[in-house]
Amino acid sequence: MAGKDGKTSATKGKKKEVKKETGLGLSFKKDENFGEWYSEVVVNGEMIEYYDISGCYILRPWAMSIWEIMETFFDAEIKKMKIKNCYFPLFVSSGVLQKEKDHIEGFAPEVAWVTKSGESELEMPIAIRPTSETVMYPYFSKWIRGHRDLPLRLNQWCNVVRWEFSNPTPFIRSREFLWQEGHTAFATKEEADTEVLEILELYRRIYEEFLAVPVIKGKKSEHEKFAGGLYTTTVEAFVPNTGRGVQGATSHCLGQNFAKMFEINFENEKGEKCMVWQNSWAYTTRTIGVMVMVHGDDKGLVLPPKVASVQVIVIPVPYKDANTQGIFDACAATVKTLNEAGFRAEADYRDNYSPGWKYSHWEMKGVPLRIEIGPKDLANNQVRAVRRDNSAKSDIPMAGLVEGVKETLDNIQQSLFDVAKQKRDACIQVVNTWDEFAEALGQKKMILAPWCDEEEVEKDVKARTKGEMGAAKSLCTPFDQPELPEGTLCFASGKPAKKWTYWGRSY
Amino acid sequence: MAGKDGKTSATKGKKKEVKKETGLGLSFKKDENFGEWYSEVVVNGEMIEYYDISGCYILRPWAMSIWEIMETFFDAEIKKMKIKNCYFPLFVSSGVLQKEKDHIEGFAPEVAWVTKSGESELEMPIAIRPTSETVMYPYFSKWIRGHRDLPLRLNQWCNVVRWEFSNPTPFIRSREFLWQEGHTAFATKEEADTEVLEILELYRRIYEEFLAVPVIKGKKSEHEKFAGGLYTTTVEAFVPNTGRGVQGATSHCLGQNFAKMFEINFENEKGEKCMVWQNSWAYTTRTIGVMVMVHGDDKGLVLPPKVASVQVIVIPVPYKDANTQGIFDACAATVKTLNEAGFRAEADYRDNYSPGWKYSHWEMKGVPLRIEIGPKDLANNQVRAVRRDNSAKSDIPMAGLVEGVKETLDNIQQSLFDVAKQKRDACIQVVNTWDEFAEALGQKKMILAPWCDEEEVEKDVKARTKGEMGAAKSLCTPFDQPELPEGTLCFASGKPAKKWTYWGRSY
């Protein structure tokens, strides 16, 4: 396959020159300068465009389609659970916003305020929602009267604004982001507890089944829990390159704290006045950033097949004197067959780019599988398939196209998860003492340590690890607890340990 | 069917008392006090909750589900057209916002400004998007280089803010609303022109096929077109009760005006530098309000089956000594059969409400079809079906349930449109002179008049009709033009008429 080989040099060692020639490629390497690599890969992969207001980013179709695929999954799942979508206003009056003290303390510094319309000053400044607890709960109070009004289970897909000043990062930390936020009220704590975990499982599935990113389910510490809530559960991801944990998505039990503040009461079956139990839960466009950080490589994005808007890119590899029309027809037939079988496949017929340029282009965009069709493939009634994740090549006979592609995509999806899990697991370090902890932190580990579970000790750990890289904090107490032998002491305080908890730096 | 009859008195003349007894019902009549009726019906029908910030409203699940059904349709249609979804920031810097003069003049008085975050003043006030032309087009300029980058066709589903001070009305005129906004760029005017009409046809389908609201397709006058655009096409609805037109949705050709301001250029096949041709188009949650205004009645909402989240409500009508369990089982079987056939059906099993209360409740919410199952129905192996739109009752044998329900729902959908069109058509008045025009306006007509098409004359019509009810303006010049005999004069100026145009008061 001389013709094709000549053009695939991009994947065969001569990378640098080819990249220069095509104007594609990344100037930074993931292992050498992760921050710059990330900024470059989200832009060159056409997911993000930087915007002229700092901390705001444009989500281009290549990113938006991933968000939509996850949304379709999650929305259908919560509808099965009888959770209904609604839409509450973007704006919240300052009086209502400040009703729950702990809550507003957590958000106040980041709230954006509208004070003018046209040329007129507003009578009272109006806040833009950083989250919607205080927006919604006055109405929960109005709508809930008796036990038959419960459970009340609402969700909305919307934008929120948190005007943070620390390092903005596309997807991971931005001043406006997209999310879903669920807000539910129950008659009993048991029902609320159950839902917290059902939702957390959906979040796990988004990360592990869709984004192929391994996460750890657990509970946040008192210090790290949602401001004003009772307890917070989380799926925690980890980025080996930076040695930082990422709070992947959180499902909170709010207890009765907001119910008290907003007077969300109901009459139970016996005619007694009771307070509801509430949850709130959310996942955001941050999910996409975590996926990029975990799977991306020096050639660009690497998209898991389940969320890729183009799963298979078909590239004609014509050769002088070859049957060009036949090759183009075979490409069209391949796309048609795959689309009809339910795959998202496209062909790149552009005549102003070489096959080599196209290979690099679609590698940058992270398309899971490339199919090349050249004269020899045509003659042999086959296609050449090249995996994005590990560059493995195989020939698939046209007669077995659908099965071959299905198998390969399934394999890529699983393999991305397995490789990511292997790398993540290799970063997990079990420690018992402060010295071991400090050493592991220096090695950018995700640290599992026995802890006394005291808030003051967590604050102390933060203080003692302050530095250029940021302080360490607790990530989560995993539900899956290793045995804690009696007499085990806290790594930080030396007091009796109560649980194993993950620690590390985080986004 | 004595038992059932006894309980259906709500629909049989004793309405007033029953409503009092049940606490349901509306205090205002559509024909007597339309404004109050509308406010009440959107609240009691559980579509809207008034919010503590004026001009902002809560979209409850009953409204949101209608929006989602339309979104699913429209989103699939534009994806077939290769239009891709994206998400641009909520915020726009003042410099960019003010780049296109005519455009900003149209929006400036309604722009909400963020000036503070937390306790800090921002260096520069930042605007909240009232629409996204100026947000997006600097990036169109960056992304479009050559003819192969065209067409560029993007859409986003989002919220926008227009801080209007004139009468806020749920759905129809609110300070924040949901919409989709499409923004596209083409190499040629012909392509842009074609898309404008393709999108307008989708808007017509949303109104006529989904919401069963008749609309007139046409072109806006120079005075009424989109600020900064070349021309605006519209689907115009009409509310007979108030005699007001409603701009249903608009599809604009922006020409090359924004391209000039934002320098959106491309190199064509010949290597020449050219400017793109642009469109933008949007429909909003206003659609839902128009539907409520057109179909609602003194019993509440009337939802067309295509957009109703519950198309069929099944109500058990037990009677003392009757086989209550049998009735409940038949209700469950009915719901199951209908759901499996693809209908959105639910049963109301609540034991603390009488069947009569439930009838009123679901009538208020506008569910298209009610199915009652009582002892006699059980014995006869049938269900009783009651239409929301015209109260017609029929018995459907269980054996023919799916066919019977399908036929009835189809019939309701068509009948709602036919009745609405008949009423709308009865409001259309053709006039030739100013006196006829003034008389028709007094009679709240949608007036079709020959016009000279001069902007000064339109301004003059506005000035001459100013008053408590609001001035008349041009609604649209319908694409479907009646013959204009030579020598026909403009109704307002007496100059030679160039076209037939619709006039009236509007929302």
PDB file of C-alpha atoms in Angstrom, chain A residues 43 49-53 56-62 64-65 68 71 75 79 84-93 96 108-120 122 125-129 134-136 139 142-143 148 154 157 159 161 163 165 175-178 346 350-353, chain B residues 43 49-53 56-62 64-65 68 71 75 79 84-93 96 108-120 122 125-129 134-136 139 142-143 148 154 157 159 161 163 165 175-178 346 350-353:
ATOM      1  CA  VAL A  43      -8.749  25.261  21.212  1.00  0.00           C
ATOM      2  CA  GLU A  49     -12.775  29.437  21.745  1.00  0.00           C
ATOM      3  CA  TYR A  50     -11.375  31.934  24.202  1.00  0.00           C
ATOM      4  CA  TYR A  51     -13.701  34.902  24.717  1.00  0.00           C
ATOM      5  CA  ASP A  52     -12.959  38.558  25.240  1.00  0.00           C
ATOM      6  CA  ILE A  53     -14.309  38.428  28.816  1.00  0.00           C
ATOM      7  CA  CYS A  56     -15.977  33.007  29.852  1.00  0.00           C
ATOM      8  CA  TYR A  57     -15.545  30.537  27.017  1.00  0.00           C
ATOM      9  CA  ILE A  58     -17.367  29.676  23.818  1.00  0.00           C
ATOM     10  CA  LEU A  59     -18.517  26.069  23.640  1.00  0.00           C
ATOM     11  CA  ARG A  60     -18.141  25.151  19.987  1.00  0.00           C
ATOM     12  CA  PRO A  61     -20.280  22.422  18.393  1.00  0.00           C
ATOM     13  CA  TRP A  62     -17.568  19.815  18.957  1.00  0.00           C
ATOM     14  CA  MET A  64     -21.639  21.041  22.726  1.00  0.00           C
ATOM     15  CA  SER A  65     -22.443  17.742  21.029  1.00  0.00           C
ATOM     16  CA  GLU A  68     -25.975  17.020  24.451  1.00  0.00           C
ATOM     17  CA  GLU A  71     -27.887  15.407  28.607  1.00  0.00           C
ATOM     18  CA  ASP A  75     -32.565  13.565  31.219  1.00  0.00           C
ATOM     19  CA  LYS A  79     -37.603  11.294  33.871  1.00  0.00           C
ATOM     20  CA  LYS A  84     -39.701  16.888  36.050  1.00  0.00           C
ATOM     21  CA  ASN A  85     -37.981  19.724  34.245  1.00  0.00           C
ATOM     22  CA  CYS A  86     -38.809  23.342  34.955  1.00  0.00           C
ATOM     23  CA  TYR A  87     -37.164  26.727  34.540  1.00  0.00           C
ATOM     24  CA  PHE A  88     -36.649  29.279  37.288  1.00  0.00           C
ATOM     25  CA  PRO A  89     -35.398  32.816  36.648  1.00  0.00           C
ATOM     26  CA  LEU A  90     -31.736  33.755  36.231  1.00  0.00           C
ATOM     27  CA  PHE A  91     -32.221  36.560  38.716  1.00  0.00           C
ATOM     28  CA  VAL A  92     -32.643  36.482  42.460  1.00  0.00           C
ATOM     29  CA  SER A  93     -33.357  39.393  44.767  1.00  0.00           C
ATOM     30  CA  VAL A  96     -33.969  35.985  49.192  1.00  0.00           C
ATOM     31  CA  ALA A 108     -21.331  35.726  48.281  1.00  0.00           C
ATOM     32  CA  PRO A 109     -17.840  36.627  47.020  1.00  0.00           C
ATOM     33  CA  GLU A 110     -18.628  35.143  43.617  1.00  0.00           C
ATOM     34  CA  VAL A 111     -22.076  36.618  43.010  1.00  0.00           C
ATOM     35  CA  ALA A 112     -22.466  38.884  39.965  1.00  0.00           C
ATOM     36  CA  TRP A 113     -24.851  41.811  40.513  1.00  0.00           C
ATOM     37  CA  VAL A 114     -27.012  43.633  37.993  1.00  0.00           C
ATOM     38  CA  THR A 115     -27.395  47.244  39.052  1.00  0.00           C
ATOM     39  CA  LYS A 116     -28.409  49.014  35.829  1.00  0.00           C
ATOM     40  CA  SER A 117     -30.797  48.591  32.929  1.00  0.00           C
ATOM     41  CA  GLY A 118     -30.206  50.814  29.924  1.00  0.00           C
ATOM     42  CA  GLU A 119     -29.171  54.112  31.486  1.00  0.00           C
ATOM     43  CA  SER A 120     -31.202  53.672  34.680  1.00  0.00           C
ATOM     44  CA  LEU A 122     -32.167  49.654  39.434  1.00  0.00           C
ATOM     45  CA  PRO A 125     -29.276  45.362  42.868  1.00  0.00           C
ATOM     46  CA  ILE A 126     -30.324  41.945  41.580  1.00  0.00           C
ATOM     47  CA  ALA A 127     -28.090  38.876  41.768  1.00  0.00           C
ATOM     48  CA  ILE A 128     -27.441  36.350  39.010  1.00  0.00           C
ATOM     49  CA  ARG A 129     -27.958  32.813  40.302  1.00  0.00           C
ATOM     50  CA  THR A 134     -32.676  30.348  47.260  1.00  0.00           C
ATOM     51  CA  VAL A 135     -34.372  30.996  43.922  1.00  0.00           C
ATOM     52  CA  MET A 136     -36.586  27.950  44.159  1.00  0.00           C
ATOM     53  CA  TYR A 139     -41.933  28.462  45.908  1.00  0.00           C
ATOM     54  CA  LYS A 142     -45.881  27.742  48.519  1.00  0.00           C
ATOM     55  CA  TRP A 143     -46.501  24.565  46.529  1.00  0.00           C
ATOM     56  CA  ARG A 148     -49.755  14.315  48.903  1.00  0.00           C
ATOM     57  CA  LEU A 154     -37.679  19.216  39.903  1.00  0.00           C
ATOM     58  CA  TRP A 157     -30.891  22.660  32.595  1.00  0.00           C
ATOM     59  CA  ASN A 159     -26.482  28.472  33.016  1.00  0.00           C
ATOM     60  CA  VAL A 161     -22.580  32.435  37.099  1.00  0.00           C
ATOM     61  CA  TRP A 163     -17.507  35.316  39.290  1.00  0.00           C
ATOM     62  CA  PHE A 165     -11.014  35.307  40.333  1.00  0.00           C
ATOM     63  CA  ARG A 175     -17.386  32.260  35.400  1.00  0.00           C
ATOM     64  CA  GLU A 176     -20.428  31.018  33.547  1.00  0.00           C
ATOM     65  CA  PHE A 177     -21.106  27.365  33.031  1.00  0.00           C
ATOM     66  CA  LEU A 178     -23.890  25.032  31.983  1.00  0.00           C
ATOM     67  CA  GLU A 346     -18.683  10.996   8.226  1.00  0.00           C
ATOM     68  CA  ARG A 350     -12.101  17.803   0.797  1.00  0.00           C
ATOM     69  CA  ASP A 351      -9.865  18.081  -2.229  1.00  0.00           C
ATOM     70  CA  ASN A 352      -7.602  20.817  -0.922  1.00  0.00           C
ATOM     71  CA  TYR A 353      -6.079  18.710   1.833  1.00  0.00           C
TER      72      TYR A 353
ATOM     73  CA  VAL B  43     -51.238  30.229  37.183  1.00  0.00           C
ATOM     74  CA  GLU B  49     -45.747  30.965  39.013  1.00  0.00           C
ATOM     75  CA  TYR B  50     -45.314  34.677  39.505  1.00  0.00           C
ATOM     76  CA  TYR B  51     -41.860  35.545  40.814  1.00  0.00           C
ATOM     77  CA  ASP B  52     -40.732  38.161  43.279  1.00  0.00           C
ATOM     78  CA  ILE B  53     -38.854  40.075  40.574  1.00  0.00           C
ATOM     79  CA  CYS B  56     -39.634  37.273  35.613  1.00  0.00           C
ATOM     80  CA  TYR B  57     -41.724  34.117  35.770  1.00  0.00           C
ATOM     81  CA  ILE B  58     -41.215  30.533  36.838  1.00  0.00           C
ATOM     82  CA  LEU B  59     -41.883  28.004  34.085  1.00  0.00           C
ATOM     83  CA  ARG B  60     -43.400  25.046  35.873  1.00  0.00           C
ATOM     84  CA  PRO B  61     -43.127  21.507  34.475  1.00  0.00           C
ATOM     85  CA  TRP B  62     -46.538  21.791  32.805  1.00  0.00           C
ATOM     86  CA  MET B  64     -41.640  23.318  30.352  1.00  0.00           C
ATOM     87  CA  SER B  65     -42.787  20.017  28.890  1.00  0.00           C
ATOM     88  CA  GLU B  68     -39.323  20.532  25.372  1.00  0.00           C
ATOM     89  CA  GLU B  71     -37.492  21.850  21.088  1.00  0.00           C
ATOM     90  CA  ASP B  75     -33.714  20.687  17.034  1.00  0.00           C
ATOM     91  CA  LYS B  79     -29.792  19.164  12.566  1.00  0.00           C
ATOM     92  CA  LYS B  84     -24.989  22.716  14.762  1.00  0.00           C
ATOM     93  CA  ASN B  85     -25.591  23.661  18.364  1.00  0.00           C
ATOM     94  CA  CYS B  86     -23.106  25.676  20.349  1.00  0.00           C
ATOM     95  CA  TYR B  87     -23.094  27.874  23.426  1.00  0.00           C
ATOM     96  CA  PHE B  88     -21.804  31.424  23.587  1.00  0.00           C
ATOM     97  CA  PRO B  89     -21.428  33.368  26.856  1.00  0.00           C
ATOM     98  CA  LEU B  90     -24.265  35.192  28.583  1.00  0.00           C
ATOM     99  CA  PHE B  91     -22.052  38.253  28.904  1.00  0.00           C
ATOM    100  CA  VAL B  92     -20.912  40.727  26.310  1.00  0.00           C
ATOM    101  CA  SER B  93     -18.481  43.582  26.755  1.00  0.00           C
ATOM    102  CA  VAL B  96     -18.531  44.755  21.259  1.00  0.00           C
ATOM    103  CA  ALA B 108     -29.799  49.654  24.398  1.00  0.00           C
ATOM    104  CA  PRO B 109     -32.685  50.792  26.623  1.00  0.00           C
ATOM    105  CA  GLU B 110     -33.412  47.184  27.599  1.00  0.00           C
ATOM    106  CA  VAL B 111     -29.895  45.965  28.326  1.00  0.00           C
ATOM    107  CA  ALA B 112     -29.175  44.759  31.880  1.00  0.00           C
ATOM    108  CA  TRP B 113     -25.676  45.598  33.123  1.00  0.00           C
ATOM    109  CA  VAL B 114     -23.535  43.714  35.622  1.00  0.00           C
ATOM    110  CA  THR B 115     -21.345  46.212  37.474  1.00  0.00           C
ATOM    111  CA  LYS B 116     -20.386  44.313  40.643  1.00  0.00           C
ATOM    112  CA  SER B 117     -19.117  40.924  41.725  1.00  0.00           C
ATOM    113  CA  GLY B 118     -19.255  40.156  45.420  1.00  0.00           C
ATOM    114  CA  GLU B 119     -18.354  43.464  47.011  1.00  0.00           C
ATOM    115  CA  SER B 120     -16.095  44.632  44.180  1.00  0.00           C
ATOM    116  CA  LEU B 122     -16.045  45.587  37.967  1.00  0.00           C
ATOM    117  CA  PRO B 125     -19.740  47.154  33.216  1.00  0.00           C
ATOM    118  CA  ILE B 126     -20.641  43.976  31.355  1.00  0.00           C
ATOM    119  CA  ALA B 127     -23.922  43.526  29.471  1.00  0.00           C
ATOM    120  CA  ILE B 128     -26.215  40.503  29.592  1.00  0.00           C
ATOM    121  CA  ARG B 129     -27.068  39.352  26.065  1.00  0.00           C
ATOM    122  CA  THR B 134     -22.627  41.008  18.710  1.00  0.00           C
ATOM    123  CA  VAL B 135     -21.566  38.155  21.005  1.00  0.00           C
ATOM    124  CA  MET B 136     -20.985  35.739  18.145  1.00  0.00           C
ATOM    125  CA  TYR B 139     -15.742  34.861  16.234  1.00  0.00           C
ATOM    126  CA  LYS B 142     -12.079  34.617  13.149  1.00  0.00           C
ATOM    127  CA  TRP B 143     -13.399  31.234  12.012  1.00  0.00           C
ATOM    128  CA  ARG B 148     -14.692  26.148   2.326  1.00  0.00           C
ATOM    129  CA  LEU B 154     -24.876  27.615  14.371  1.00  0.00           C
ATOM    130  CA  TRP B 157     -30.774  27.159  23.102  1.00  0.00           C
ATOM    131  CA  ASN B 159     -31.896  32.476  27.978  1.00  0.00           C
ATOM    132  CA  VAL B 161     -32.608  39.263  29.035  1.00  0.00           C
ATOM    133  CA  TRP B 163     -35.236  44.630  30.775  1.00  0.00           C
ATOM    134  CA  PHE B 165     -40.629  48.312  31.480  1.00  0.00           C
ATOM    135  CA  ARG B 175     -37.556  40.270  31.127  1.00  0.00           C
ATOM    136  CA  GLU B 176     -35.875  36.922  30.796  1.00  0.00           C
ATOM    137  CA  PHE B 177     -37.052  34.336  28.327  1.00  0.00           C
ATOM    138  CA  LEU B 178     -35.901  31.103  26.720  1.00  0.00           C
ATOM    139  CA  GLU B 346     -51.852   8.892  33.182  1.00  0.00           C
ATOM    140  CA  ARG B 350     -56.079  10.014  44.408  1.00  0.00           C
ATOM    141  CA  ASP B 351     -58.572   8.980  47.048  1.00  0.00           C
ATOM    142  CA  ASN B 352     -59.016  12.366  48.671  1.00  0.00           C
ATOM    143  CA  TYR B 353     -60.669  13.969  45.666  1.00  0.00           C
TER     144      TYR B 353
END
